Each structure stands twice: as C-alpha cells, then as structure tokens.
Short mmCIF file of C-alpha atoms and ligand atoms in Angstrom, two decimals:
data_model
loop_
_atom_site.label_atom_id
_atom_site.label_comp_id
_atom_site.label_asym_id
_atom_site.label_seq_id
_atom_site.Cartn_x
_atom_site.Cartn_y
_atom_site.Cartn_z
CA MET A 1 49.06 115.48 106.81
CA PRO A 2 52.44 114.40 106.41
CA PRO A 3 54.72 114.77 109.19
CA PHE A 4 57.36 117.66 109.71
CA ILE A 5 61.02 116.37 109.56
CA LEU A 6 63.67 118.32 110.93
CA GLY A 7 67.01 117.41 109.04
CA ILE A 8 70.99 118.50 110.29
CA GLU A 9 73.65 118.42 107.68
CA SER A 10 77.18 118.83 109.23
CA SER A 11 79.28 116.34 107.52
CA CYS A 12 82.01 118.68 106.16
CA ASP A 13 82.28 122.47 106.03
CA ASP A 14 78.60 123.32 105.63
CA THR A 15 76.26 123.86 108.42
CA SER A 16 72.33 123.25 107.26
CA ALA A 17 68.99 122.54 108.69
CA SER A 18 65.70 121.96 106.49
CA VAL A 19 62.23 121.21 107.47
CA VAL A 20 60.48 119.11 105.06
CA ASN A 21 56.56 118.27 105.23
CA GLY A 22 56.68 114.62 103.68
CA THR A 23 58.65 115.31 100.61
CA THR A 24 57.93 118.71 100.30
CA VAL A 25 60.70 121.21 101.29
CA LEU A 26 59.23 123.80 103.77
CA SER A 27 63.04 125.84 104.22
CA ASN A 28 66.54 124.71 103.61
CA VAL A 29 69.27 126.96 105.29
CA THR A 30 72.95 126.70 104.77
CA ALA A 31 75.63 128.45 106.59
CA ASN A 32 78.73 128.23 104.42
CA GLN A 33 82.03 128.67 106.16
CA GLU A 34 84.18 130.86 104.53
CA VAL A 35 87.03 130.39 106.73
CA HIS A 36 88.85 127.50 104.51
CA LYS A 37 89.17 129.56 101.59
CA GLU A 38 92.61 130.97 102.80
CA PHE A 39 93.99 127.43 103.29
CA GLY A 40 93.05 125.97 100.17
CA GLY A 41 90.68 123.16 101.88
CA VAL A 42 88.70 122.31 104.40
CA VAL A 43 91.03 122.37 107.85
CA PRO A 44 88.85 120.17 109.94
CA GLU A 45 89.19 121.62 113.34
CA LEU A 46 88.14 125.26 112.21
CA ALA A 47 85.07 123.48 110.39
CA SER A 48 84.08 121.61 114.20
CA ARG A 49 84.16 124.95 115.28
CA ALA A 50 82.07 127.06 112.67
CA HIS A 51 79.84 124.15 112.97
CA GLN A 52 79.39 125.17 116.73
CA GLN A 53 78.74 128.69 115.83
CA ASN A 54 76.33 128.29 113.29
CA ILE A 55 74.12 125.12 114.02
CA VAL A 56 71.79 127.11 116.78
CA PRO A 57 71.16 129.83 114.43
CA VAL A 58 70.62 127.70 111.36
CA ILE A 59 68.46 125.42 112.83
CA GLU A 60 65.99 128.48 114.52
CA ALA A 61 65.76 129.90 110.96
CA ALA A 62 65.17 126.58 109.43
CA ILE A 63 61.78 126.17 111.79
CA ARG A 64 61.31 130.06 111.49
CA ARG A 65 61.17 130.08 107.88
CA ALA A 66 59.13 126.62 107.98
CA ASN A 67 56.68 128.68 109.74
CA ILE A 68 55.91 125.88 112.10
CA GLY A 69 56.65 125.71 115.83
CA LYS A 70 59.05 123.17 117.02
CA ASN A 71 56.52 121.16 118.84
CA GLN A 72 55.01 120.30 115.49
CA LEU A 73 57.92 118.54 114.37
CA ALA A 74 57.43 114.35 114.32
CA ALA A 75 60.96 113.76 114.30
CA VAL A 76 64.70 115.11 113.71
CA ALA A 77 67.18 113.53 111.14
CA PHE A 78 70.85 113.99 111.17
CA THR A 79 73.91 112.80 109.16
CA GLN A 80 75.53 109.85 110.91
CA GLY A 81 78.25 109.65 108.12
CA PRO A 82 80.78 109.31 106.08
CA GLY A 83 82.24 112.94 106.81
CA LEU A 84 84.78 114.57 108.93
CA LEU A 85 84.08 113.10 112.75
CA GLY A 86 84.32 116.35 114.69
CA SER A 87 81.86 118.17 112.02
CA LEU A 88 79.64 115.16 112.51
CA LEU A 89 79.56 115.19 116.23
CA VAL A 90 78.62 118.41 116.33
CA GLY A 91 75.14 117.91 114.53
CA SER A 92 74.68 114.50 116.03
CA SER A 93 74.64 115.93 119.72
CA PHE A 94 72.47 118.81 118.72
CA ALA A 95 70.01 116.05 117.18
CA LYS A 96 70.38 113.48 120.21
CA SER A 97 69.75 116.71 122.61
CA PHE A 98 66.77 118.01 120.73
CA ALA A 99 65.02 114.67 120.22
CA MET A 100 65.43 114.00 124.30
CA GLY A 101 64.35 117.27 124.69
CA LEU A 102 61.00 117.54 122.43
CA SER A 103 60.53 113.31 123.19
CA ILE A 104 60.47 112.68 119.21
CA PRO A 105 61.97 110.07 117.43
CA LEU A 106 65.80 110.61 116.48
CA ILE A 107 66.61 109.28 112.46
CA GLU A 108 70.36 108.47 111.46
CA VAL A 109 70.77 109.11 107.44
CA ASP A 110 73.54 108.16 105.59
CA HIS A 111 74.94 111.30 103.64
CA MET A 112 75.73 109.67 100.26
CA GLN A 113 72.19 108.07 100.17
CA ALA A 114 70.99 111.40 101.09
CA HIS A 115 72.39 112.86 97.93
CA ILE A 116 70.56 110.59 96.11
CA LEU A 117 67.40 110.93 97.73
CA ALA A 118 67.54 114.71 96.87
CA HIS A 119 65.73 113.28 93.38
CA PHE A 120 62.68 113.03 95.62
CA LEU A 121 62.51 116.31 96.94
CA GLN A 122 59.37 118.40 95.80
CA GLN A 123 58.57 122.29 96.11
CA PRO A 124 55.38 123.70 97.51
CA ASP A 125 54.05 124.79 94.64
CA GLN A 126 55.43 122.57 91.62
CA ALA A 127 55.66 118.89 91.29
CA ASN A 128 59.32 117.68 89.97
CA ALA A 129 59.49 114.55 88.14
CA ILE A 130 60.99 111.98 89.98
CA PRO A 131 63.22 108.75 88.97
CA SER A 132 61.18 105.20 89.19
CA PHE A 133 63.00 102.38 91.25
CA PRO A 134 65.55 100.86 89.86
CA PHE A 135 67.55 103.79 88.70
CA VAL A 136 71.41 104.53 88.19
CA CYS A 137 72.71 107.43 89.93
CA LEU A 138 76.05 108.79 89.64
CA THR A 139 77.07 110.43 92.66
CA VAL A 140 79.97 112.77 92.46
CA SER A 141 81.20 115.36 95.37
CA GLY A 142 84.19 116.44 97.09
CA GLY A 143 84.71 112.75 98.62
CA HIS A 144 83.14 110.24 96.84
CA THR A 145 82.40 109.26 93.29
CA GLN A 146 79.92 106.14 92.74
CA ILE A 147 77.83 104.75 90.04
CA VAL A 148 74.85 103.13 92.57
CA LEU A 149 72.09 101.01 91.32
CA VAL A 150 69.28 102.32 93.14
CA ARG A 151 66.65 99.76 93.83
CA ASP A 152 64.88 101.31 96.51
CA TYR A 153 64.97 104.62 98.78
CA PHE A 154 67.41 102.42 101.24
CA THR A 155 68.31 99.40 98.58
CA MET A 156 71.16 100.79 96.98
CA GLU A 157 74.13 99.22 95.67
CA VAL A 158 77.62 100.44 94.73
CA LEU A 159 78.36 99.47 90.93
CA GLY A 160 81.71 101.24 90.50
CA GLN A 161 83.60 103.99 92.71
CA THR A 162 87.17 106.15 92.87
CA ILE A 163 89.69 103.87 94.06
CA ASP A 164 91.42 106.99 94.63
CA ASP A 165 90.43 110.72 94.30
CA ALA A 166 86.96 111.71 94.21
CA ALA A 167 85.74 113.65 90.89
CA GLY A 168 85.15 117.00 93.22
CA GLU A 169 88.92 116.69 94.50
CA ALA A 170 90.08 116.31 90.91
CA PHE A 171 88.54 119.33 90.11
CA ASP A 172 89.67 121.11 93.39
CA LYS A 173 93.06 119.74 93.15
CA THR A 174 93.69 120.70 89.53
CA ALA A 175 91.91 124.13 90.76
CA LYS A 176 94.78 124.46 93.28
CA ILE A 177 97.69 123.77 90.74
CA LEU A 178 96.19 126.77 88.43
CA GLY A 179 96.47 128.94 91.52
CA LEU A 180 92.23 129.30 91.95
CA PRO A 181 90.93 129.63 95.20
CA TYR A 182 89.29 126.39 97.29
CA PRO A 183 86.52 124.86 96.03
CA GLY A 184 87.72 124.95 92.73
CA GLY A 185 85.12 123.22 91.19
CA PRO A 186 82.69 125.71 90.86
CA ILE A 187 85.46 128.29 89.65
CA ILE A 188 86.80 125.67 86.87
CA ASP A 189 83.04 125.45 85.81
CA LYS A 190 82.65 129.41 85.36
CA LEU A 191 86.16 129.61 83.41
CA ALA A 192 85.74 126.90 81.14
CA ALA A 193 82.47 128.53 79.89
CA GLU A 194 84.59 131.04 78.01
CA GLY A 195 87.07 128.38 76.84
CA ASP A 196 88.07 125.80 74.40
CA SER A 197 87.93 122.42 75.71
CA SER A 198 89.94 120.56 72.91
CA ARG A 199 92.66 122.80 73.17
CA PHE A 200 95.09 120.72 75.71
CA SER A 201 94.52 116.84 76.31
CA PHE A 202 95.32 114.97 79.10
CA ALA A 203 96.06 111.32 80.21
CA ARG A 204 92.94 108.89 80.64
CA PRO A 205 92.88 106.79 83.12
CA LYS A 206 92.96 102.80 81.98
CA ILE A 207 91.30 101.32 85.16
CA ALA A 208 88.85 98.18 84.69
CA GLY A 209 85.51 97.48 85.14
CA LEU A 210 83.22 100.18 86.31
CA ASP A 211 85.51 101.68 88.62
CA TYR A 212 87.44 105.56 88.16
CA SER A 213 90.89 106.87 89.46
CA PHE A 214 91.75 110.64 89.07
CA SER A 215 95.31 110.93 90.86
CA GLY A 216 96.82 110.35 87.62
CA LEU A 217 95.04 113.01 85.68
CA LYS A 218 96.20 115.47 88.79
CA THR A 219 99.79 114.46 88.21
CA SER A 220 99.45 114.63 84.26
CA ILE A 221 98.39 118.52 84.72
CA LEU A 222 100.92 118.81 87.37
CA TYR A 223 103.60 117.89 85.18
CA PHE A 224 102.05 119.59 82.15
CA ILE A 225 101.95 123.17 83.79
CA ARG A 226 105.12 122.59 85.42
CA ASP A 227 106.90 122.07 82.41
CA GLU A 228 105.06 125.17 80.31
CA LEU A 229 105.76 127.44 83.19
CA LYS A 230 109.24 127.03 82.47
CA ARG A 231 109.03 128.13 79.10
CA ASP A 232 106.50 130.84 79.72
CA PRO A 233 105.82 132.05 83.33
CA ASP A 234 102.65 133.43 82.32
CA PHE A 235 101.36 130.35 80.82
CA ILE A 236 98.31 129.90 83.19
CA GLU A 237 97.33 133.45 83.14
CA LYS A 238 97.23 133.37 79.35
CA ASN A 239 95.72 130.26 78.69
CA LYS A 240 93.56 129.92 81.81
CA ASN A 241 90.26 129.39 80.38
CA ASP A 242 91.34 126.80 78.05
CA LEU A 243 93.03 125.05 80.82
CA CYS A 244 89.82 124.83 82.68
CA ALA A 245 87.87 123.94 79.48
CA SER A 246 90.46 121.02 79.16
CA ILE A 247 90.45 119.51 82.27
CA GLN A 248 86.69 119.73 82.77
CA LYS A 249 86.21 118.08 79.75
CA THR A 250 88.46 115.43 80.45
CA ILE A 251 87.04 114.64 83.91
CA ILE A 252 83.35 114.51 82.48
CA ASP A 253 84.16 111.98 79.79
CA ILE A 254 86.29 110.20 82.16
CA LEU A 255 82.88 109.97 84.30
CA MET A 256 80.55 109.69 81.43
CA ILE A 257 81.80 106.69 79.67
CA LYS A 258 81.78 104.38 82.67
CA LEU A 259 78.03 105.50 83.01
CA LYS A 260 77.57 104.71 79.89
CA ILE A 261 78.79 101.20 80.20
CA ALA A 262 77.17 100.91 83.72
CA VAL A 263 73.51 101.70 82.17
CA THR A 264 73.88 99.83 78.75
CA SER A 265 75.84 96.74 79.81
CA SER A 266 74.14 95.83 82.86
CA ILE A 267 71.13 94.08 84.01
CA GLN A 268 70.26 96.65 86.25
CA TYR A 269 66.91 97.70 84.38
CA PRO A 270 64.09 95.05 84.02
CA ALA A 271 62.94 94.66 80.43
CA SER A 272 59.73 96.41 80.74
CA SER A 273 61.18 99.71 82.48
CA ALA A 274 62.70 102.60 80.91
CA PHE A 275 66.04 103.89 81.59
CA ASP A 276 66.02 106.26 84.28
CA VAL A 277 69.73 107.92 85.05
CA ALA A 278 70.28 110.25 87.76
CA ILE A 279 73.50 112.45 88.62
CA ALA A 280 73.71 113.80 92.33
CA GLY A 281 76.29 115.28 94.72
CA GLY A 282 78.36 118.70 94.58
CA VAL A 283 79.66 118.10 91.07
CA SER A 284 76.62 117.57 89.67
CA ALA A 285 75.89 120.75 89.69
CA ASN A 286 78.50 121.39 87.19
CA SER A 287 77.12 122.72 83.88
CA ALA A 288 79.13 120.66 81.39
CA LEU A 289 78.40 117.27 83.57
CA ARG A 290 74.38 118.50 83.57
CA LYS A 291 75.00 119.20 79.84
CA ALA A 292 76.68 115.76 78.65
CA LEU A 293 74.28 113.77 80.68
CA THR A 294 71.08 115.44 79.11
CA GLU A 295 72.66 115.10 75.48
CA MET A 296 73.77 111.05 76.50
CA ALA A 297 70.25 110.71 77.57
CA LYS A 298 69.12 111.94 74.48
CA GLU A 299 71.46 109.76 71.79
CA GLU A 300 70.71 107.04 74.48
CA GLY A 301 66.67 106.96 74.97
CA TRP A 302 67.34 107.64 78.95
CA ASN A 303 65.36 110.02 81.13
CA ALA A 304 67.84 112.01 82.61
CA PHE A 305 67.23 112.94 86.38
CA ILE A 306 69.43 116.37 87.34
CA PRO A 307 69.03 117.70 90.84
CA PRO A 308 68.06 121.69 91.27
CA PHE A 309 71.51 123.51 92.23
CA GLU A 310 70.53 123.88 95.68
CA TYR A 311 70.15 120.02 96.39
CA THR A 312 73.65 119.44 94.78
CA THR A 313 76.07 120.40 97.26
CA ASP A 314 75.55 119.35 100.93
CA ASN A 315 72.03 120.53 102.11
CA ALA A 316 69.87 119.53 104.72
CA ALA A 317 66.91 118.66 102.86
CA MET A 318 68.38 116.00 101.58
CA ILE A 319 68.94 114.79 105.31
CA ALA A 320 65.42 115.49 105.97
CA ILE A 321 63.46 113.54 103.08
CA ALA A 322 66.00 110.53 103.77
CA GLY A 323 64.58 110.90 107.62
CA TYR A 324 60.68 110.97 105.91
CA PHE A 325 61.56 107.59 104.18
CA LYS A 326 63.06 106.15 107.30
CA PHE A 327 60.16 107.62 109.36
CA LEU A 328 57.67 105.73 107.24
CA LYS A 329 59.28 102.38 108.36
CA GLY A 330 59.33 103.25 111.42
CA GLU A 331 63.50 103.08 111.37
CA PHE A 332 64.53 104.99 114.58
CA ALA A 333 68.23 105.55 116.17
CA ARG A 334 68.97 104.87 119.57
CA GLN A 335 70.80 107.90 121.37
CA SER A 336 74.06 105.65 121.84
CA THR A 337 74.28 105.51 118.26
CA ILE A 338 77.87 106.68 116.76
CA SER A 339 79.25 108.49 113.93
CA TYR A 340 81.31 107.15 110.80
CA ALA A 341 83.97 108.97 109.22
CA ARG A 342 84.40 106.33 106.39
CA SER A 343 82.16 105.25 103.65
CA ARG A 344 79.90 102.23 104.67
CA TRP A 345 79.38 101.24 101.18
O1 KG4 B 1 78.51 116.92 97.92
P1 KG4 B 1 79.41 118.11 98.23
O2 KG4 B 1 79.11 119.61 98.70
O3 KG4 B 1 80.24 118.03 99.49
C1 KG4 B 1 80.77 116.86 99.77
O4 KG4 B 1 80.06 115.78 100.33
O5 KG4 B 1 81.95 116.18 99.36
O6 KG4 B 1 80.50 118.05 97.08
C2 KG4 B 1 81.45 119.40 96.86
C3 KG4 B 1 82.52 119.20 95.87
C4 KG4 B 1 83.65 120.40 95.94
O7 KG4 B 1 84.71 119.19 95.44
C5 KG4 B 1 83.33 121.18 94.70
O8 KG4 B 1 84.39 121.39 94.17
C6 KG4 B 1 82.60 120.43 93.88
O9 KG4 B 1 81.50 119.49 94.92
N1 KG4 B 1 81.44 121.23 93.26
C7 KG4 B 1 81.75 121.72 91.41
C8 KG4 B 1 80.52 122.55 91.47
N2 KG4 B 1 80.01 122.95 92.58
C9 KG4 B 1 80.54 122.12 93.25
N3 KG4 B 1 82.65 120.98 90.82
C10 KG4 B 1 82.66 121.05 89.43
N4 KG4 B 1 81.68 122.12 89.25
C11 KG4 B 1 80.56 122.64 89.58
N5 KG4 B 1 80.09 123.66 89.36
ZN1 ZN B 2 78.12 115.57 100.21
#
C-alpha cells in the first residue's frame, strides 16, 4: 500500500490541503481568499491573516474527505517557496508542528516544481496519461513564466523565463486597465470567448533566446486605451470582448512562439524519444492556451499534456505528490528549515 501524504499549500492567497495515497488524490480542499478582490491584487498581510483563519479547517476537511485518520499519515509536505513570506510561514509552521506532533517526516517542496509534478496526479477511478522524461513544460502563473526541461522528478533546468512580468501578471494587469476585478486572467478568458481576436493588435516583445517579456505589452495596452478613451469615453465598454480576445491572443502567441523554438531547436529530446510537451500553473487554465498547445502538438507531432483545471491554479495535491516523490527518495526536511520568497532557479 503506497503511503498517505498530507500536502499543504499556502504560498499566495489560496489555503489548500490535500491527501494523496501514492500518486492518487484522495482529497484536495482549497479556501480561496475573496478579501483581495476589492484591492485589485493580493495584499500580503491580509493573505497571511486569512491563512491563519483557514488552515486548520482546510486540513481537517482534507483528512476527513480522504476518509483516513491522521495517524495513518506517513509524512507531511509543505510549500517552502517561492511565495509571500508571511503566507509561507503559516503553512510551514503548521506543517512543522504537525510532523512533530505525529512523529512523522517533514518534506519541503518547491512550488514551481510542484506545478509541473501535478502532471503525475491520478484520480482514484481513472488513469491519466503522464508525460515521460525528458519533457518540456511551459510553467505559467501569476508569479512565474518559465520554459523548463524536466529530466526527472527533481532534475529540472530552466531554458528560458520572463525578464519582467509573468504571463499571469500580464493578464491581471491588463484586466485592471480594462476596469475588471482581480484576478483578471479567468475574466479575460471568459469575455474573450465572445470576441474577435484579430480586431486589435499590440506590440510584441523582441527578446533574444528563450526568455520572455510582458511589461512592454502592458504599457502599449495602457497607452492605447488611454488614447481611445479620449476619443470615446465608452470605448472599453463597447469593445470589451474584442479587447479581451485580442489581448489574450497576443499573450498566448508570445508564449507559444518561444515554446515551439524551445522544443524544436533544442537537444532536449534523445533521438528515440517522443516530444512530450506540457503546460502548468494558473495560466494553463486558459482556454486559448490549452487550444493553442493542442493545435501546435497536432501540427508538430508532439504529445501534449494539459492538466485538469483543478490542478492548474494553486492546489495542495501538487505539493502532496511532490512530497510523495521525495518520500520515496527519503529526502526529509529538518525542523529548522526556512522558507524562501524568491525563486531558487
Ligand atoms: O498558479 P497560480 O494559481 O498562482 C501562482 O503561483 O501565481 O496562478 C494564478 C494566475 C493569476 O495571474 C490568474 O489570473 C491566472 O493564473 N489565471 C488565468 C486563468 N485562470 C487563472 N489566466 C488566464 N486565463 C485563465 N483562465
Ligand atoms: Zn502557483
């Protein structure tokens, strides 16, 4: 019988707990923090406080839904970083005390690696296809945008990344310019479905290699909207769907161009292996990105791996499975381990 692992995620504004049995998800419970909506972005101090309120009920619910007793847990895994330090401390302090109380191992997990490892999660009653090593993963979230060569569960190499804003930030900041609430990514996705993506065009960055840049796009949209509003104060309202569709298309095009170069131009894949290409992170919930990868994979003969919606945005199941893979290696953390706010790779 594979071990039961409790995973705890608290790096940003979601408090999440999950129990896995090996790679199978038994429960995945997330409390979203509504409090940030009115501020147009995550307020770190409010996030830490909300984690303090939510963490015990969320963990209790995860263990209850998994239908096990806490004494059956073999280890507790938690997000060590990157993320908001105050938020991370709530999860890590809880995990340390819990591990100590139950005399079970403590496992620290990197949030970005966990987003990628979400591809290995299985549901109790259905087998999901999993990518084979090596594969390339485009990891796109509110804080990161990276093209990662995944050689093994924990042997990952960043081939390219954003030099300024992340793709999720590009969605959220442009949504704010359009007067949409936070987080803007899912709202742009929804409004774009009814819009014409070829209606407006925006400047594309010219960045060498496999790196990305999104801050220029945000500025070009800001100036464009400002000028149009001078001509017609109702410009945004009249063109909301087309604006969202055009912005979304620009972001996705930027992402896909570099991903294609990374996969086709590189020595990533041994001659005998298939081209397995994945997307992960909150922005991988985007319908246009999911479609774009499916289409590109068809044209290029790749195998595309697109995570179920539940495991795109922040969730503890990805932390729990990363913990499981570390458990198999006997890689445990000390009680004195510390969190980190910035990405380590
Ligand atoms: O991975 P995640 O939950 O948190 C971080 O680790 O940052 O990603 C959150 C990001 C936000 O920027 C949010 O707007 C974006 O993912 N996002 C989306 C969609 N759903 C979430 N962006 C575009 N389309 C979506 N459907
Ligand atoms: Zn994340």
